[in-house]
Short mmCIF file of C-alpha atoms and ligand atoms in Angstrom, two decimals:
data_model
loop_
_atom_site.label_atom_id
_atom_site.label_comp_id
_atom_site.label_asym_id
_atom_site.label_seq_id
_atom_site.Cartn_x
_atom_site.Cartn_y
_atom_site.Cartn_z
CA UNK A 1 -1.16 5.26 -20.93
CA UNK A 2 -4.18 7.62 -19.84
CA UNK A 3 -3.56 12.31 -20.23
CA UNK A 4 -6.14 14.56 -18.48
CA UNK A 5 -5.95 17.88 -20.64
CA UNK A 6 -6.38 21.47 -18.99
CA UNK A 7 -7.65 25.13 -20.51
CA UNK A 8 -6.46 28.21 -19.57
CA UNK A 9 -7.84 31.08 -20.63
CA UNK A 10 -7.85 33.86 -17.91
CA UNK A 11 -7.02 36.78 -18.64
CA UNK A 12 -4.21 37.05 -21.67
CA UNK A 13 -2.74 33.49 -22.21
CA UNK A 14 -4.86 31.09 -23.44
CA UNK A 15 -3.20 27.54 -24.06
CA UNK A 16 -3.14 23.53 -23.41
CA UNK A 17 -0.82 21.51 -20.91
CA UNK A 18 -1.51 17.88 -20.20
CA UNK A 19 -0.31 15.42 -17.52
CA UNK A 20 -0.08 12.11 -17.19
CA UNK A 21 -1.73 10.29 -15.22
CA UNK A 22 1.55 8.87 -12.70
CA UNK A 23 1.53 12.94 -12.71
CA UNK A 24 4.39 13.59 -15.88
CA UNK A 25 3.42 17.07 -16.96
CA UNK A 26 3.95 17.58 -20.68
CA UNK A 27 4.35 21.29 -21.66
CA UNK A 28 1.57 23.27 -23.13
CA UNK A 29 0.86 25.02 -25.87
CA UNK A 30 0.40 28.98 -25.42
CA UNK A 31 -1.18 31.63 -27.58
CA UNK A 32 -0.45 34.87 -25.70
CA UNK A 33 -2.58 38.38 -26.61
CA UNK A 34 -0.63 41.40 -26.78
CA UNK A 35 -2.76 44.21 -26.48
CA UNK A 36 -2.16 46.85 -29.47
CA UNK A 37 -2.14 49.77 -27.47
CA UNK A 38 -3.99 50.42 -23.42
CA UNK A 39 -4.74 47.66 -21.20
CA UNK A 40 -6.89 43.95 -21.70
CA UNK A 41 -9.56 44.53 -22.97
CA UNK A 42 -11.49 41.62 -21.58
CA UNK A 43 -13.31 41.11 -25.73
CA UNK A 44 -10.62 41.25 -27.64
CA UNK A 45 -8.29 39.24 -25.60
CA UNK A 46 -11.52 36.56 -25.88
CA UNK A 47 -11.50 36.82 -29.54
CA UNK A 48 -7.92 36.81 -29.57
CA UNK A 49 -8.41 32.85 -27.53
CA UNK A 50 -12.11 31.77 -29.97
CA UNK A 51 -9.72 32.32 -33.24
CA UNK A 52 -6.57 30.18 -31.61
CA UNK A 53 -8.17 27.79 -29.72
CA UNK A 54 -8.12 25.07 -32.13
CA UNK A 55 -5.54 26.13 -33.62
CA UNK A 56 -3.42 25.59 -30.40
CA UNK A 57 -5.67 22.41 -29.20
CA UNK A 58 -4.24 20.72 -32.68
CA UNK A 59 -0.71 22.01 -32.07
CA UNK A 60 -0.67 20.51 -28.50
CA UNK A 61 -1.95 17.27 -30.16
CA UNK A 62 0.34 16.36 -32.79
CA UNK A 63 3.60 18.05 -30.69
CA UNK A 64 3.14 15.27 -28.34
CA UNK A 65 1.27 12.57 -30.94
CA UNK A 66 -1.39 12.43 -27.89
CA UNK A 67 -4.70 10.14 -29.63
CA UNK A 68 -7.93 10.77 -28.95
CA UNK A 69 -8.74 7.88 -26.88
CA UNK A 70 -6.42 8.23 -24.53
CA UNK A 71 -7.97 11.74 -23.31
CA UNK A 72 -9.28 10.72 -19.48
CA UNK A 73 -10.76 14.26 -18.83
CA UNK A 74 -10.90 17.59 -19.66
CA UNK A 75 -10.18 20.10 -16.92
CA UNK A 76 -10.84 24.32 -16.97
CA UNK A 77 -10.10 27.46 -15.77
CA UNK A 78 -13.44 28.17 -13.55
CA UNK A 79 -12.56 31.11 -12.02
CA UNK A 80 -10.90 33.38 -10.92
CA UNK A 81 -10.35 35.38 -13.78
CA UNK A 82 -11.69 37.66 -16.22
CA UNK A 83 -15.52 36.55 -17.59
CA UNK A 84 -15.32 36.59 -21.21
CA UNK A 85 -12.01 34.97 -21.47
CA UNK A 86 -13.16 32.66 -19.16
CA UNK A 87 -16.16 32.12 -20.96
CA UNK A 88 -13.63 30.42 -24.57
CA UNK A 89 -12.25 27.94 -22.46
CA UNK A 90 -15.72 26.29 -20.36
CA UNK A 91 -16.98 26.06 -23.65
CA UNK A 92 -14.69 24.89 -26.04
CA UNK A 93 -13.85 22.21 -22.90
CA UNK A 94 -17.35 21.27 -22.81
CA UNK A 95 -17.87 20.73 -26.43
CA UNK A 96 -14.17 18.49 -25.85
CA UNK A 97 -15.65 16.37 -22.68
CA UNK A 98 -18.86 15.82 -24.63
CA UNK A 99 -17.50 15.28 -27.65
CA UNK A 100 -15.14 12.56 -26.69
CA UNK A 101 -17.23 11.52 -23.85
CA UNK A 102 -14.92 12.02 -20.55
CA UNK A 103 -15.57 13.75 -17.64
CA UNK A 104 -15.35 17.65 -17.31
CA UNK A 105 -13.37 19.04 -14.05
CA UNK A 106 -13.81 22.63 -13.15
CA UNK A 107 -10.60 23.85 -11.18
CA UNK A 108 -9.37 27.18 -9.51
CA UNK A 109 -6.61 28.84 -11.20
CA UNK A 110 -4.98 29.97 -8.07
CA UNK A 111 -4.82 25.70 -6.43
CA UNK A 112 -3.50 24.79 -10.13
CA UNK A 113 -0.37 27.94 -9.40
CA UNK A 114 0.05 25.52 -6.93
CA UNK A 115 -0.69 22.11 -7.21
CA UNK A 116 2.40 22.57 -10.43
CA UNK A 117 4.33 23.82 -8.13
CA UNK A 118 4.14 20.73 -5.55
CA UNK A 119 4.36 18.38 -8.24
CA UNK A 120 7.19 19.60 -10.05
CA UNK A 121 9.05 20.21 -6.68
CA UNK A 122 8.04 17.61 -4.06
CA UNK A 123 7.96 20.30 -1.10
CA UNK A 124 4.40 19.19 0.85
CA UNK A 125 3.55 21.39 2.74
CA UNK A 126 4.77 24.84 1.56
CA UNK A 127 3.91 28.88 2.65
CA UNK A 128 3.46 29.71 -1.09
CA UNK A 129 3.60 33.34 -2.50
CA UNK A 130 1.47 33.34 -5.71
CA UNK A 131 2.73 36.78 -7.26
CA UNK A 132 1.47 37.28 -11.14
CA UNK A 133 -0.69 40.32 -12.91
CA UNK A 134 -4.16 39.95 -11.27
CA UNK A 135 -3.04 38.53 -7.81
CA UNK A 136 -0.61 38.89 -4.80
CA UNK A 137 -1.13 35.79 -2.17
CA UNK A 138 0.50 34.76 0.34
CA UNK A 139 -1.15 30.95 0.81
CA UNK A 140 -1.06 28.56 3.52
CA UNK A 141 -2.74 24.32 4.10
CA UNK A 142 -4.87 24.42 6.55
CA UNK A 143 -7.77 21.90 7.24
CA UNK A 144 -9.02 21.34 4.27
CA UNK A 145 -8.86 24.93 1.77
CA UNK A 146 -5.26 26.79 1.35
CA UNK A 147 -6.34 29.84 3.25
CA UNK A 148 -4.60 33.69 2.39
CA UNK A 149 -3.03 34.71 5.07
CA UNK A 150 -2.59 37.50 2.88
CA UNK A 151 -3.51 39.60 0.29
CA UNK A 152 -3.03 42.52 -1.92
CA UNK A 153 -5.51 45.49 -0.57
CA UNK A 154 -5.19 47.02 -4.28
CA UNK A 155 -3.17 46.09 -7.21
CA UNK A 156 -1.55 42.31 -8.36
CA UNK A 157 2.31 42.97 -8.08
CA UNK A 158 2.85 42.02 -11.88
CA UNK A 159 -0.04 44.82 -13.53
CA UNK A 160 1.64 47.37 -10.88
CA UNK A 161 4.51 46.73 -13.14
CA UNK A 162 3.14 46.41 -15.71
CA UNK A 163 1.42 49.75 -15.70
CA UNK A 164 4.74 51.10 -14.50
CA UNK A 165 6.47 49.63 -18.12
CA UNK A 166 3.88 50.81 -20.01
CA UNK A 167 4.02 54.32 -18.78
CA UNK A 168 7.81 54.48 -20.01
CA UNK A 169 6.57 52.79 -23.69
CA UNK A 170 7.99 49.19 -22.50
CA UNK A 171 5.22 46.44 -24.05
CA UNK A 172 3.74 44.46 -22.49
CA UNK A 173 4.54 41.91 -20.43
CA UNK A 174 7.09 44.55 -18.67
CA UNK A 175 8.00 43.20 -15.59
CA UNK A 176 10.64 40.84 -18.09
CA UNK A 177 11.78 44.08 -18.82
CA UNK A 178 12.19 45.65 -15.32
CA UNK A 179 13.89 42.68 -14.37
CA UNK A 180 16.75 42.97 -17.08
CA UNK A 181 16.69 46.93 -16.08
CA UNK A 182 17.48 46.11 -13.11
CA UNK A 183 19.97 43.95 -13.29
CA UNK A 184 22.06 46.54 -15.83
CA UNK A 185 21.67 48.78 -12.83
CA UNK A 186 23.58 47.07 -10.17
CA UNK A 187 25.52 45.10 -12.52
CA UNK A 188 27.00 48.59 -12.83
CA UNK A 189 26.24 49.94 -9.84
CA UNK A 190 26.80 47.45 -6.76
CA UNK A 191 27.09 49.68 -3.87
CA UNK A 192 23.95 51.55 -5.30
CA UNK A 193 21.99 52.40 -2.12
CA UNK A 194 17.90 53.23 -1.83
CA UNK A 195 17.92 56.40 -0.24
CA UNK A 196 17.67 58.85 -3.65
CA UNK A 197 14.78 56.53 -5.01
CA UNK A 198 12.98 55.08 -1.91
CA UNK A 199 9.24 54.46 -2.70
CA UNK A 200 6.61 53.82 0.20
CA UNK A 201 6.91 50.16 1.34
CA UNK A 202 3.79 47.69 0.30
CA UNK A 203 3.12 45.79 3.88
CA UNK A 204 0.43 46.37 5.32
CA UNK A 205 0.00 44.15 8.57
CA UNK A 206 -0.42 40.82 6.96
CA UNK A 207 -1.44 42.41 3.37
CA UNK A 208 0.01 44.08 0.57
CA UNK A 209 -0.61 47.69 -1.30
CA UNK A 210 1.31 48.50 -4.49
CA UNK A 211 -0.90 51.54 -5.97
CA UNK A 212 1.58 54.37 -3.70
CA UNK A 213 4.52 52.38 -4.65
CA UNK A 214 3.51 53.35 -8.34
CA UNK A 215 2.28 56.37 -7.95
CA UNK A 216 5.80 57.30 -6.43
CA UNK A 217 8.00 55.35 -8.95
CA UNK A 218 5.80 57.60 -11.75
CA UNK A 219 7.23 60.95 -9.49
CA UNK A 220 10.73 59.40 -9.49
CA UNK A 221 10.94 59.16 -13.03
CA UNK A 222 9.22 62.64 -13.49
CA UNK A 223 11.71 64.17 -11.61
CA UNK A 224 14.57 62.99 -14.01
CA UNK A 225 15.35 59.56 -12.03
CA UNK A 226 17.57 57.24 -14.87
CA UNK A 227 14.55 54.53 -14.90
CA UNK A 228 17.01 51.73 -14.77
CA UNK A 229 17.61 53.14 -11.35
CA UNK A 230 13.66 53.00 -10.65
CA UNK A 231 13.52 49.79 -12.01
CA UNK A 232 15.57 48.70 -9.13
CA UNK A 233 14.04 50.60 -6.50
CA UNK A 234 10.96 49.71 -7.54
CA UNK A 235 11.59 45.67 -7.39
CA UNK A 236 13.38 46.12 -4.12
CA UNK A 237 11.16 47.59 -2.37
CA UNK A 238 7.65 45.70 -4.25
CA UNK A 239 9.59 41.93 -3.73
CA UNK A 240 10.67 42.72 -0.27
CA UNK A 241 7.86 44.20 0.73
CA UNK A 242 6.00 40.02 -0.41
CA UNK A 243 8.81 38.00 1.23
CA UNK A 244 8.63 40.16 4.29
CA UNK A 245 4.75 39.12 4.88
CA UNK A 246 6.26 35.57 3.85
CA UNK A 247 8.53 35.32 6.43
CA UNK A 248 5.59 36.55 9.16
CA UNK A 249 3.93 33.36 7.76
CA UNK A 250 5.97 31.22 7.92
CA UNK A 251 6.92 32.45 11.23
CA UNK A 252 3.01 31.79 13.20
CA UNK A 253 2.06 29.17 11.05
CA UNK A 254 5.67 26.94 11.68
CA UNK A 255 5.75 25.32 7.70
CA UNK A 256 9.91 25.38 6.59
CA UNK A 257 8.71 25.28 2.73
CA UNK A 258 8.33 28.61 0.80
CA UNK A 259 7.15 28.39 -2.50
CA UNK A 260 7.41 30.80 -5.58
CA UNK A 261 3.85 31.01 -8.14
CA UNK A 262 3.05 33.00 -10.26
CA UNK A 263 4.53 34.84 -13.96
CA UNK A 264 6.70 37.32 -11.71
CA UNK A 265 7.35 33.92 -9.95
CA UNK A 266 9.55 34.11 -12.99
CA UNK A 267 12.55 36.89 -11.42
CA UNK A 268 15.65 35.50 -10.34
CA UNK A 269 15.84 38.55 -7.96
CA UNK A 270 12.14 37.65 -6.11
CA UNK A 271 13.75 33.66 -6.04
CA UNK A 272 17.05 35.19 -4.96
CA UNK A 273 15.73 37.38 -2.21
CA UNK A 274 13.04 33.95 -0.65
CA UNK A 275 16.09 32.18 -0.90
CA UNK A 276 18.15 34.19 1.98
CA UNK A 277 15.25 34.68 4.06
CA UNK A 278 14.78 30.70 4.00
CA UNK A 279 18.71 29.81 4.46
CA UNK A 280 18.40 32.35 6.99
CA UNK A 281 15.54 31.31 9.35
CA UNK A 282 16.56 27.66 8.51
CA UNK A 283 13.66 27.06 5.19
CA UNK A 284 13.96 25.85 2.36
CA UNK A 285 12.30 27.44 -0.98
CA UNK A 286 10.97 26.47 -4.36
CA UNK A 287 10.28 27.36 -7.10
CA UNK A 288 8.42 25.68 -10.63
CA UNK A 289 10.22 26.15 -14.20
CA UNK A 290 9.87 29.48 -15.81
CA UNK A 291 7.05 27.81 -18.30
CA UNK A 292 4.88 26.66 -15.21
CA UNK A 293 4.88 29.38 -13.31
CA UNK A 294 3.45 32.00 -15.69
CA UNK A 295 -0.41 31.11 -17.00
CA UNK A 296 -0.12 27.79 -18.55
CA UNK A 297 -2.68 25.04 -19.35
CA UNK A 298 -0.27 22.00 -17.41
CA UNK A 299 -1.22 23.83 -14.20
CA UNK A 300 -5.05 23.40 -14.85
CA UNK A 301 -4.32 19.84 -15.81
CA UNK A 302 -2.55 18.63 -13.06
CA UNK A 303 -4.96 20.13 -10.89
CA UNK A 304 -7.90 17.47 -12.51
CA UNK A 305 -5.58 15.14 -12.72
CA UNK A 306 -5.58 15.24 -8.65
CA UNK A 307 -8.76 15.94 -8.49
CA UNK A 308 -10.02 13.11 -10.78
CA UNK A 309 -8.14 10.96 -7.73
CA UNK A 310 -10.14 11.83 -5.78
CA UNK A 311 -13.74 11.47 -8.14
CA UNK A 312 -14.68 14.58 -8.57
CA UNK A 313 -16.18 16.01 -12.25
CA UNK A 314 -18.07 18.45 -12.47
CA UNK A 315 -21.63 17.71 -14.37
CA UNK A 316 -22.11 20.41 -17.31
CA UNK A 317 -25.30 22.57 -15.22
CA UNK A 318 -22.21 23.12 -12.32
CA UNK A 319 -19.38 23.96 -14.78
CA UNK A 320 -20.47 27.39 -15.21
CA UNK A 321 -17.63 30.11 -14.75
CA UNK A 322 -16.88 32.08 -11.68
CA UNK A 323 -14.95 35.11 -12.43
CA UNK A 324 -14.69 35.48 -8.25
CA UNK A 325 -13.89 32.55 -7.41
CA UNK A 326 -11.54 32.36 -4.27
CA UNK A 327 -8.28 31.07 -3.67
CA UNK A 328 -9.81 30.21 -0.21
CA UNK A 329 -13.34 28.46 -1.48
CA UNK A 330 -12.40 25.13 -3.27
CA UNK A 331 -12.20 21.92 -0.74
CA UNK A 332 -9.48 20.70 -0.85
CA UNK A 333 -10.24 16.80 -1.98
CA UNK A 334 -6.99 15.55 -2.99
CA UNK A 335 -4.64 15.91 0.24
P1 LIG B 1 -3.28 35.49 -12.95
O1 LIG B 1 -4.72 35.01 -13.22
O2 LIG B 1 -3.17 34.30 -12.16
O3 LIG B 1 -3.45 36.27 -12.42
P2 LIG B 1 -1.87 37.17 -14.49
O4 LIG B 1 -2.69 36.61 -15.98
O5 LIG B 1 -1.51 38.03 -14.38
O6 LIG B 1 -2.42 35.57 -13.91
P3 LIG B 1 0.67 34.84 -15.58
O7 LIG B 1 1.23 34.45 -16.34
O8 LIG B 1 0.53 33.97 -13.93
O9 LIG B 1 -0.41 35.37 -15.86
O10 LIG B 1 1.49 36.23 -15.09
C1 LIG B 1 2.03 37.06 -16.02
C2 LIG B 1 2.70 38.14 -14.67
O11 LIG B 1 3.73 38.80 -14.51
C3 LIG B 1 3.14 39.92 -16.06
O12 LIG B 1 2.27 41.20 -15.30
C4 LIG B 1 4.44 39.63 -16.09
O13 LIG B 1 5.03 41.27 -16.39
C5 LIG B 1 4.99 39.02 -14.82
N1 LIG B 1 5.99 38.27 -15.35
C6 LIG B 1 6.76 37.45 -16.47
N2 LIG B 1 8.02 37.44 -15.63
C7 LIG B 1 8.17 37.87 -15.28
C8 LIG B 1 9.57 38.78 -14.96
N3 LIG B 1 11.06 37.94 -15.23
N4 LIG B 1 9.55 39.57 -13.06
C9 LIG B 1 8.24 39.76 -13.44
N5 LIG B 1 7.81 40.16 -13.80
C10 LIG B 1 7.48 38.93 -14.36
FE1 LIG B 2 -2.00 32.96 -12.92
#
């Protein structure tokens, strides 16, 4: 059976995955760039991707026993993301497509987070809560586009968690460690109250904001509050802000499914909050496996498969990367 290959290289993660024509997913092989100190430097991340891409492709093809003549097309993340990182993925995708003489398909990374979730969970017309490092958006399909109903006005929720973690000496990615510390705090303090660790709430109309929350959380640490307690408070404030906007989107649009996506959707607490909110309104809550919440090549392949079904192809002259590509600038032709 023919296979679509997907290349992901928008930021820290270089990843190659695939999907069979039937829609059956083939898990990705990935390499994560971890800066020695500080935040991500786009050029250093791009160098990491160039150094590892050949090894990761070979590993992916070998592990899955994929013959080159079974490859139907090569999909890649065209944007949004960091220019130097995107350029590595795009160049490799062009080279592979021309060597194998198969079509190239440039896809929108944000929409790939949605489509992998639909593939995995079977939900049909969800409100998507897309919570990753660089992006925080509440999205729903209207007409031929995925529209952004609300989004962060400053930093992405994952970047906020990573920055807070880094200031406490916790290496990237900080989100999983914050989750562990918060879980431990609740286990030890089942009746914990937010009163003495209150933070600014993140809802701004239908939009979100996390930078004030980040500054205030750091201030609590400076005031001597235990790290685990502040991590718990930070999660409670940040996640409930996102869930509130998601709930309002459900109500306004009359939809009945929520789909979580992006790296922060690995977090059990945000999943639980979504589930509780949905139960209370007679809606259902969904999320893909963790390996498909974080950035992965398989989701790029899945969007490539769908685009291919509606005969989309990206000619080389249109295959330039677009670091600022918006969720709502892509026409959804496959539904
Ligand atoms: P995008 O380009 O879509 O913004 P990204 O480059 O941020 O994606 P992802 O892999 O989607 O990459 O998300 C990574 C983020 O997810 C990091 O900020 C990381 O801390 C966060 N994350 C991962 N696991 C958890 C978790 N269990 N709890 C909270 N945050 C998490
Ligand atoms: Fe992502």
